[in-house]
Amino acid sequence: MSPAAHQRLFAGLAVALIVLHVDTWNAGPGPLVLGWLPWDLAYHLAWMAAATFLVFYMTSGAIWPEDPDDP
């Protein structure tokens, strides 16, 4: 993929994470995940894992090259 495509993909994923972070639909008591983990906590753990992946993707070299002058 070209650097511009990587940047568009990163921007789209970042916007998706921002939208998913505002989780007004996730308020209130819900079912337990795996029998012991509250649903809202499991949701936020999954969100943090996705955000961590996005940071690793950003720093992998496709979005943030080692030499900014090197195209």
C-alpha positions as a Markdown table, in Angstrom:
| # | Residue | x | y | z |
|---|---|---|---|---|
| 1 | Met | 0.0 | 0.0 | 0.0 |
| 2 | Ser | 1.1 | 3.5 | -0.6 |
| 3 | Pro | 1.9 | 5.9 | 2.3 |
| 4 | Ala | -1.2 | 7.9 | 1.4 |
| 5 | Ala | -3.4 | 4.8 | 1.7 |
| 6 | His | -1.8 | 3.9 | 5.0 |
| 7 | Gln | -2.6 | 7.4 | 6.3 |
| 8 | Arg | -6.2 | 7.2 | 5.1 |
| 9 | Leu | -6.6 | 3.8 | 6.8 |
| 10 | Phe | -5.1 | 5.1 | 10.0 |
| 11 | Ala | -7.4 | 8.2 | 9.9 |
| 12 | Gly | -10.5 | 6.0 | 9.4 |
| 13 | Leu | -9.5 | 3.7 | 12.2 |
| 14 | Ala | -8.8 | 6.6 | 14.5 |
| 15 | Val | -12.2 | 8.1 | 13.8 |
| 16 | Ala | -13.9 | 4.8 | 14.4 |
| 17 | Leu | -12.2 | 4.4 | 17.7 |
| 18 | Ile | -13.3 | 7.9 | 18.7 |
| 19 | Val | -16.9 | 7.2 | 17.8 |
| 20 | Leu | -16.8 | 3.8 | 19.6 |
| 21 | His | -15.3 | 5.5 | 22.7 |
| 22 | Val | -18.4 | 7.5 | 23.2 |
| 23 | Asp | -20.5 | 4.5 | 24.2 |
| 24 | Thr | -23.8 | 5.9 | 25.4 |
| 25 | Trp | -25.5 | 2.7 | 24.3 |
| 26 | Asn | -23.4 | 0.7 | 26.7 |
| 27 | Ala | -24.8 | 2.3 | 29.9 |
| 28 | Gly | -26.5 | 0.3 | 32.6 |
| 29 | Pro | -26.2 | -3.3 | 33.8 |
| 30 | Gly | -25.6 | -5.9 | 31.2 |
| 31 | Pro | -24.8 | -9.6 | 30.9 |
| 32 | Leu | -21.5 | -11.1 | 32.2 |
| 33 | Val | -18.9 | -12.1 | 29.7 |
| 34 | Leu | -17.4 | -15.5 | 30.4 |
| 35 | Gly | -19.5 | -15.6 | 33.5 |
| 36 | Trp | -17.6 | -13.1 | 35.6 |
| 37 | Leu | -16.6 | -10.0 | 33.6 |
| 38 | Pro | -19.1 | -7.2 | 33.3 |
| 39 | Trp | -20.0 | -6.3 | 29.7 |
| 40 | Asp | -19.0 | -2.7 | 29.9 |
| 41 | Leu | -15.5 | -3.6 | 31.3 |
| 42 | Ala | -15.1 | -6.2 | 28.5 |
| 43 | Tyr | -16.1 | -3.6 | 26.0 |
| 44 | His | -13.5 | -1.1 | 27.2 |
| 45 | Leu | -10.8 | -3.8 | 27.4 |
| 46 | Ala | -11.5 | -4.6 | 23.8 |
| 47 | Trp | -11.5 | -0.9 | 22.9 |
| 48 | Met | -8.1 | -0.5 | 24.6 |
| 49 | Ala | -6.7 | -3.5 | 22.7 |
| 50 | Ala | -7.8 | -1.9 | 19.4 |
| 51 | Ala | -6.3 | 1.4 | 20.4 |
| 52 | Thr | -3.0 | -0.4 | 21.3 |
| 53 | Phe | -3.1 | -2.0 | 17.9 |
| 54 | Leu | -3.6 | 1.3 | 16.3 |
| 55 | Val | -0.7 | 2.9 | 18.1 |
| 56 | Phe | 1.6 | 0.0 | 17.0 |
| 57 | Tyr | 0.3 | 0.4 | 13.4 |
| 58 | Met | 1.1 | 4.1 | 13.6 |
| 59 | Thr | 4.6 | 3.5 | 14.8 |
| 60 | Ser | 5.4 | 0.6 | 12.5 |
| 61 | Gly | 6.9 | 2.7 | 9.8 |
| 62 | Ala | 4.0 | 2.8 | 7.4 |
| 63 | Ile | 2.5 | 5.9 | 9.0 |
| 64 | Trp | 5.5 | 7.3 | 11.0 |
| 65 | Pro | 8.7 | 6.7 | 8.9 |
| 66 | Glu | 12.1 | 6.7 | 10.6 |
| 67 | Asp | 13.3 | 9.5 | 8.3 |
| 68 | Pro | 10.7 | 12.2 | 7.7 |
| 69 | Asp | 12.6 | 13.4 | 4.6 |
| 70 | Asp | 12.5 | 10.0 | 3.0 |
| 71 | Pro | 9.3 | 9.6 | 0.9 |
